[in-house]
């Protein structure tokens, strides 16, 4: 792997150049373990000592994090309340926030977390994958995220504070975390439906790949993306309403 390039034009390439720092084999995994121990301890302090945190259905998430069939990936979706939602949301009681092996992979904003060598190295150790906001789903590092899912890993993808997301953890707040039930998608069936429906669809191309690895043309890809997104959005809205009740 090439060494990082220290030029102004290479800032957004730094995450890719330091992909080696995100490997579990890097220096025997010791730097990664130290990062998760430190950040996990910080999350525990914020969640349990500085704030009051209640979690609904925590056992479901803990079970899925600890035990899944080999090769089965896990994707968690959450609303975005602050800049530090991740990793602070994992600091609740009984969650293995300091376990680097069980920890999630997360998509992190390239312009915030990968601005220089030090930040890039730190966030790579924290199992963060750089993503360029506004660049869509077909960008270079999405392939890296797909590789982690193929390995069976866990990959993670507003309110305001004086008009902005709070840049630091707040104190004396009631934190509510609502965990939903697992959502299973029958992807082979959905792909077949997408190909069938796409035959009757016509619209102007918006730059999606002409074909996907599974042979889906652009209309089929867009139908599949919309169908899955709509289902997740509906469930997220249900969880938001549930959080208000308890």
mmCIF file of C-alpha atoms in Angstrom:
data_model
loop_
_atom_site.group_PDB
_atom_site.id
_atom_site.type_symbol
_atom_site.label_atom_id
_atom_site.label_comp_id
_atom_site.label_asym_id
_atom_site.label_seq_id
_atom_site.Cartn_x
_atom_site.Cartn_y
_atom_site.Cartn_z
ATOM 1 C CA UNK A 1 0.000 0.000 0.000
ATOM 2 C CA UNK A 2 1.377 3.433 -0.943
ATOM 3 C CA UNK A 3 2.331 5.892 1.774
ATOM 4 C CA UNK A 4 0.020 8.882 2.368
ATOM 5 C CA UNK A 5 0.514 11.823 0.019
ATOM 6 C CA UNK A 6 1.025 15.069 1.908
ATOM 7 C CA UNK A 7 -0.326 17.555 -0.619
ATOM 8 C CA UNK A 8 -3.350 19.815 -0.454
ATOM 9 C CA UNK A 9 -4.914 18.057 -3.415
ATOM 10 C CA UNK A 10 -4.697 14.669 -1.711
ATOM 11 C CA UNK A 11 -6.709 15.443 1.439
ATOM 12 C CA UNK A 12 -9.772 13.548 0.233
ATOM 13 C CA UNK A 13 -7.581 10.643 -0.894
ATOM 14 C CA UNK A 14 -5.975 10.248 2.505
ATOM 15 C CA UNK A 15 -8.631 7.844 3.781
ATOM 16 C CA UNK A 16 -8.032 5.557 0.842
ATOM 17 C CA UNK A 17 -4.250 5.793 1.208
ATOM 18 C CA UNK A 18 -4.447 4.795 4.891
ATOM 19 C CA UNK A 19 -6.854 1.908 4.472
ATOM 20 C CA UNK A 20 -4.162 -0.327 5.957
ATOM 21 C CA UNK A 21 -4.680 1.352 9.349
ATOM 22 C CA UNK A 22 -8.217 -0.026 9.442
ATOM 23 C CA UNK A 23 -7.132 -3.644 9.109
ATOM 24 C CA UNK A 24 -7.376 -5.864 12.167
ATOM 25 C CA UNK A 25 -3.833 -7.096 11.520
ATOM 26 C CA UNK A 26 -2.296 -3.598 11.763
ATOM 27 C CA UNK A 27 0.356 -3.793 14.535
ATOM 28 C CA UNK A 28 -1.333 -6.877 15.889
ATOM 29 C CA UNK A 29 -4.599 -5.030 16.399
ATOM 30 C CA UNK A 30 -3.217 -3.255 19.482
ATOM 31 C CA UNK A 31 -3.811 0.366 18.318
ATOM 32 C CA UNK A 32 -7.402 -0.474 17.380
ATOM 33 C CA UNK A 33 -8.041 -2.078 20.776
ATOM 34 C CA UNK A 34 -6.627 0.951 22.599
ATOM 35 C CA UNK A 35 -8.847 3.315 20.598
ATOM 36 C CA UNK A 36 -11.995 1.333 21.348
ATOM 37 C CA UNK A 37 -11.124 0.982 25.038
ATOM 38 C CA UNK A 38 -10.609 4.747 25.348
ATOM 39 C CA UNK A 39 -13.602 5.797 23.263
ATOM 40 C CA UNK A 40 -15.794 3.111 24.829
ATOM 41 C CA UNK A 41 -14.918 4.350 28.322
ATOM 42 C CA UNK A 42 -15.705 7.933 27.258
ATOM 43 C CA UNK A 43 -19.082 6.822 25.891
ATOM 44 C CA UNK A 44 -19.892 4.997 29.131
ATOM 45 C CA UNK A 45 -19.104 8.121 31.175
ATOM 46 C CA UNK A 46 -21.276 10.349 28.979
ATOM 47 C CA UNK A 47 -24.206 7.916 28.874
ATOM 48 C CA UNK A 48 -24.249 6.627 32.443
ATOM 49 C CA UNK A 49 -22.652 9.330 34.607
ATOM 50 C CA UNK A 50 -23.226 12.652 32.842
ATOM 51 C CA UNK A 51 -26.686 11.818 31.512
ATOM 52 C CA UNK A 52 -29.646 9.560 32.192
ATOM 53 C CA UNK A 53 -29.975 6.923 29.470
ATOM 54 C CA UNK A 54 -32.877 4.557 28.915
ATOM 55 C CA UNK A 55 -32.890 1.862 26.248
ATOM 56 C CA UNK A 56 -35.897 0.044 24.854
ATOM 57 C CA UNK A 57 -35.315 -3.461 23.465
ATOM 58 C CA UNK A 58 -31.555 -3.348 24.082
ATOM 59 C CA UNK A 59 -31.349 -7.137 24.301
ATOM 60 C CA UNK A 60 -32.219 -7.469 20.611
ATOM 61 C CA UNK A 61 -29.272 -5.364 19.485
ATOM 62 C CA UNK A 62 -26.866 -6.953 21.960
ATOM 63 C CA UNK A 63 -27.896 -10.423 20.787
ATOM 64 C CA UNK A 64 -27.379 -9.540 17.128
ATOM 65 C CA UNK A 65 -23.986 -7.964 17.837
ATOM 66 C CA UNK A 66 -22.776 -10.965 19.826
ATOM 67 C CA UNK A 67 -24.189 -13.822 17.774
ATOM 68 C CA UNK A 68 -25.118 -14.038 14.102
ATOM 69 C CA UNK A 69 -24.648 -16.923 11.666
ATOM 70 C CA UNK A 70 -21.177 -16.827 10.054
ATOM 71 C CA UNK A 71 -21.038 -14.453 7.115
ATOM 72 C CA UNK A 72 -24.338 -12.743 7.940
ATOM 73 C CA UNK A 73 -23.821 -8.944 8.063
ATOM 74 C CA UNK A 74 -25.667 -6.478 10.258
ATOM 75 C CA UNK A 75 -26.668 -2.945 9.219
ATOM 76 C CA UNK A 76 -28.050 -0.512 11.781
ATOM 77 C CA UNK A 77 -29.833 2.697 10.819
ATOM 78 C CA UNK A 78 -30.425 5.569 13.239
ATOM 79 C CA UNK A 79 -31.582 9.156 13.209
ATOM 80 C CA UNK A 80 -28.824 11.762 13.475
ATOM 81 C CA UNK A 81 -29.224 13.959 16.547
ATOM 82 C CA UNK A 82 -25.656 15.212 17.037
ATOM 83 C CA UNK A 83 -22.148 15.052 15.629
ATOM 84 C CA UNK A 84 -21.190 12.424 18.224
ATOM 85 C CA UNK A 85 -24.205 10.099 17.996
ATOM 86 C CA UNK A 86 -21.699 7.455 17.105
ATOM 87 C CA UNK A 87 -19.876 6.390 19.261
ATOM 88 C CA UNK A 88 -21.742 7.847 22.263
ATOM 89 C CA UNK A 89 -24.949 5.931 21.587
ATOM 90 C CA UNK A 90 -23.072 2.674 22.183
ATOM 91 C CA UNK A 91 -22.147 3.621 25.749
ATOM 92 C CA UNK A 92 -25.317 2.329 27.372
ATOM 93 C CA UNK A 93 -25.175 -0.306 30.091
ATOM 94 C CA UNK A 94 -24.249 -3.882 29.053
ATOM 95 C CA UNK A 95 -23.282 -2.901 25.514
ATOM 96 C CA UNK A 96 -19.743 -4.082 24.591
ATOM 97 C CA UNK A 97 -18.574 -0.620 23.510
ATOM 98 C CA UNK A 98 -14.902 -1.345 24.276
ATOM 99 C CA UNK A 99 -14.761 -4.577 22.249
ATOM 100 C CA UNK A 100 -12.985 -3.730 18.989
ATOM 101 C CA UNK A 101 -13.832 -7.089 17.423
ATOM 102 C CA UNK A 102 -17.585 -6.693 17.923
ATOM 103 C CA UNK A 103 -17.655 -2.989 17.096
ATOM 104 C CA UNK A 104 -19.454 -1.637 14.048
ATOM 105 C CA UNK A 105 -17.923 -0.215 10.914
ATOM 106 C CA UNK A 106 -19.324 3.233 10.238
ATOM 107 C CA UNK A 107 -19.454 5.633 7.305
ATOM 108 C CA UNK A 108 -17.797 8.890 8.388
ATOM 109 C CA UNK A 109 -17.783 12.294 6.678
ATOM 110 C CA UNK A 110 -14.548 12.684 4.767
ATOM 111 C CA UNK A 111 -14.392 16.456 5.224
ATOM 112 C CA UNK A 112 -14.628 16.170 9.033
ATOM 113 C CA UNK A 113 -12.927 12.935 10.076
ATOM 114 C CA UNK A 114 -10.233 12.612 7.421
ATOM 115 C CA UNK A 115 -8.835 16.138 7.130
ATOM 116 C CA UNK A 116 -5.249 15.294 8.091
ATOM 117 C CA UNK A 117 -2.909 12.411 8.850
ATOM 118 C CA UNK A 118 -3.638 12.256 12.581
ATOM 119 C CA UNK A 119 -7.429 12.271 12.218
ATOM 120 C CA UNK A 120 -7.305 9.826 9.329
ATOM 121 C CA UNK A 121 -5.195 7.367 11.323
ATOM 122 C CA UNK A 122 -7.395 7.702 14.432
ATOM 123 C CA UNK A 123 -10.699 7.220 12.624
ATOM 124 C CA UNK A 124 -9.316 4.364 10.545
ATOM 125 C CA UNK A 125 -8.378 2.629 13.800
ATOM 126 C CA UNK A 126 -11.948 3.292 14.933
ATOM 127 C CA UNK A 127 -13.304 1.270 11.982
ATOM 128 C CA UNK A 128 -14.523 4.333 10.093
ATOM 129 C CA UNK A 129 -14.895 4.354 6.318
ATOM 130 C CA UNK A 130 -14.616 7.750 4.597
ATOM 131 C CA UNK A 131 -17.621 8.888 2.623
ATOM 132 C CA UNK A 132 -18.051 12.068 0.621
ATOM 133 C CA UNK A 133 -21.353 13.695 1.510
ATOM 134 C CA UNK A 134 -23.508 14.514 -1.486
ATOM 135 C CA UNK A 135 -21.603 12.172 -3.811
ATOM 136 C CA UNK A 136 -24.362 9.546 -3.901
ATOM 137 C CA UNK A 137 -24.236 5.831 -3.218
ATOM 138 C CA UNK A 138 -21.907 5.002 -6.105
ATOM 139 C CA UNK A 139 -18.568 6.257 -4.837
ATOM 140 C CA UNK A 140 -15.239 4.613 -4.196
ATOM 141 C CA UNK A 141 -15.428 3.835 -0.499
ATOM 142 C CA UNK A 142 -18.901 2.331 -0.699
ATOM 143 C CA UNK A 143 -17.113 -0.674 -2.181
ATOM 144 C CA UNK A 144 -15.031 -0.855 0.981
ATOM 145 C CA UNK A 145 -18.234 -0.870 3.040
ATOM 146 C CA UNK A 146 -19.631 -3.656 0.848
ATOM 147 C CA UNK A 147 -16.449 -5.662 1.415
ATOM 148 C CA UNK A 148 -16.969 -5.406 5.185
ATOM 149 C CA UNK A 149 -20.584 -6.559 4.797
ATOM 150 C CA UNK A 150 -19.439 -9.483 2.682
ATOM 151 C CA UNK A 151 -17.221 -10.459 5.618
ATOM 152 C CA UNK A 152 -20.302 -10.546 7.841
ATOM 153 C CA UNK A 153 -19.339 -7.351 9.684
ATOM 154 C CA UNK A 154 -21.562 -4.664 11.211
ATOM 155 C CA UNK A 155 -21.648 -1.394 9.174
ATOM 156 C CA UNK A 156 -23.441 1.528 10.739
ATOM 157 C CA UNK A 157 -25.076 4.553 7.987
ATOM 158 C CA UNK A 158 -32.458 16.445 13.758
ATOM 159 C CA UNK A 159 -32.777 18.273 16.377
ATOM 160 C CA UNK A 160 -30.730 21.433 16.745
ATOM 161 C CA UNK A 161 -28.708 23.195 19.430
ATOM 162 C CA UNK A 162 -28.903 26.953 18.835
ATOM 163 C CA UNK A 163 -29.591 26.151 15.198
ATOM 164 C CA UNK A 164 -26.779 23.599 14.873
ATOM 165 C CA UNK A 165 -25.919 20.078 15.898
ATOM 166 C CA UNK A 166 -24.118 20.220 19.244
ATOM 167 C CA UNK A 167 -20.358 19.902 18.602
ATOM 168 C CA UNK A 168 -19.765 18.389 22.037
ATOM 169 C CA UNK A 169 -21.651 16.023 24.395
ATOM 170 C CA UNK A 170 -24.305 17.680 26.544
ATOM 171 C CA UNK A 171 -24.913 16.870 30.207
ATOM 172 C CA UNK A 172 -27.942 16.293 32.435
ATOM 173 C CA UNK A 173 -30.046 15.144 29.514
ATOM 174 C CA UNK A 174 -32.506 12.267 29.212
ATOM 175 C CA UNK A 175 -31.203 10.054 26.409
ATOM 176 C CA UNK A 176 -33.679 7.636 24.868
ATOM 177 C CA UNK A 177 -32.508 4.828 22.612
ATOM 178 C CA UNK A 178 -35.195 2.725 20.938
ATOM 179 C CA UNK A 179 -34.063 -0.470 19.233
ATOM 180 C CA UNK A 180 -36.380 -1.981 16.658
ATOM 181 C CA UNK A 181 -36.771 -5.581 15.618
ATOM 182 C CA UNK A 182 -34.525 -7.029 12.872
ATOM 183 C CA UNK A 183 -35.664 -6.403 9.300
ATOM 184 C CA UNK A 184 -35.101 -9.205 6.822
ATOM 185 C CA UNK A 185 -35.005 -8.438 3.115
ATOM 186 C CA UNK A 186 -35.494 -11.266 0.634
ATOM 187 C CA UNK A 187 -33.031 -9.801 -1.862
ATOM 188 C CA UNK A 188 -33.333 -12.489 -4.559
ATOM 189 C CA UNK A 189 -37.122 -12.010 -4.581
ATOM 190 C CA UNK A 190 -36.796 -8.219 -4.549
ATOM 191 C CA UNK A 191 -34.358 -8.331 -7.486
ATOM 192 C CA UNK A 192 -36.807 -10.417 -9.500
ATOM 193 C CA UNK A 193 -39.608 -7.977 -8.708
ATOM 194 C CA UNK A 194 -37.357 -5.038 -9.625
ATOM 195 C CA UNK A 195 -36.541 -6.537 -13.026
ATOM 196 C CA UNK A 196 -40.218 -7.252 -13.669
ATOM 197 C CA UNK A 197 -41.413 -3.777 -12.646
ATOM 198 C CA UNK A 198 -38.602 -1.981 -14.496
ATOM 199 C CA UNK A 199 -39.840 -3.246 -17.858
ATOM 200 C CA UNK A 200 -42.832 -0.931 -17.530
ATOM 201 C CA UNK A 201 -40.871 2.045 -16.210
ATOM 202 C CA UNK A 202 -39.419 4.847 -18.282
ATOM 203 C CA UNK A 203 -37.622 7.980 -17.076
ATOM 204 C CA UNK A 204 -34.574 10.054 -17.806
ATOM 205 C CA UNK A 205 -31.277 8.577 -16.704
ATOM 206 C CA UNK A 206 -29.761 10.163 -13.604
ATOM 207 C CA UNK A 207 -26.269 8.716 -13.797
ATOM 208 C CA UNK A 208 -26.740 5.332 -12.166
ATOM 209 C CA UNK A 209 -24.690 2.436 -13.586
ATOM 210 C CA UNK A 210 -26.257 0.953 -16.711
ATOM 211 C CA UNK A 211 -26.127 -2.500 -15.124
ATOM 212 C CA UNK A 212 -25.339 -3.808 -11.638
ATOM 213 C CA UNK A 213 -23.416 -6.973 -10.675
ATOM 214 C CA UNK A 214 -26.780 -8.753 -10.512
ATOM 215 C CA UNK A 215 -27.826 -7.620 -13.971
ATOM 216 C CA UNK A 216 -30.220 -4.884 -12.847
ATOM 217 C CA UNK A 217 -30.622 -1.951 -15.202
ATOM 218 C CA UNK A 218 -31.042 1.594 -13.892
ATOM 219 C CA UNK A 219 -34.856 1.501 -13.480
ATOM 220 C CA UNK A 220 -34.585 -1.787 -11.564
ATOM 221 C CA UNK A 221 -31.839 -0.418 -9.340
ATOM 222 C CA UNK A 222 -33.857 2.693 -8.547
ATOM 223 C CA UNK A 223 -36.983 0.647 -7.782
ATOM 224 C CA UNK A 224 -34.983 -1.615 -5.447
ATOM 225 C CA UNK A 225 -33.346 1.343 -3.711
ATOM 226 C CA UNK A 226 -36.677 3.135 -3.266
ATOM 227 C CA UNK A 227 -38.497 0.036 -2.014
ATOM 228 C CA UNK A 228 -35.898 -0.746 0.643
ATOM 229 C CA UNK A 229 -35.521 2.916 1.666
ATOM 230 C CA UNK A 230 -39.285 3.396 2.031
ATOM 231 C CA UNK A 231 -39.579 0.370 4.289
ATOM 232 C CA UNK A 232 -36.726 1.550 6.506
ATOM 233 C CA UNK A 233 -38.176 5.079 6.622
ATOM 234 C CA UNK A 234 -41.573 3.773 7.737
ATOM 235 C CA UNK A 235 -40.014 1.708 10.517
ATOM 236 C CA UNK A 236 -37.881 4.653 11.673
ATOM 237 C CA UNK A 237 -40.993 6.799 11.919
ATOM 238 C CA UNK A 238 -42.689 4.091 13.983
ATOM 239 C CA UNK A 239 -39.702 4.001 16.362
ATOM 240 C CA UNK A 240 -39.758 7.797 16.637
ATOM 241 C CA UNK A 241 -43.379 7.677 17.726
ATOM 242 C CA UNK A 242 -42.572 4.853 20.145
ATOM 243 C CA UNK A 243 -39.798 6.916 21.742
ATOM 244 C CA UNK A 244 -42.284 9.670 22.554
ATOM 245 C CA UNK A 245 -44.443 7.223 24.482
ATOM 246 C CA UNK A 246 -41.906 5.882 26.931
#
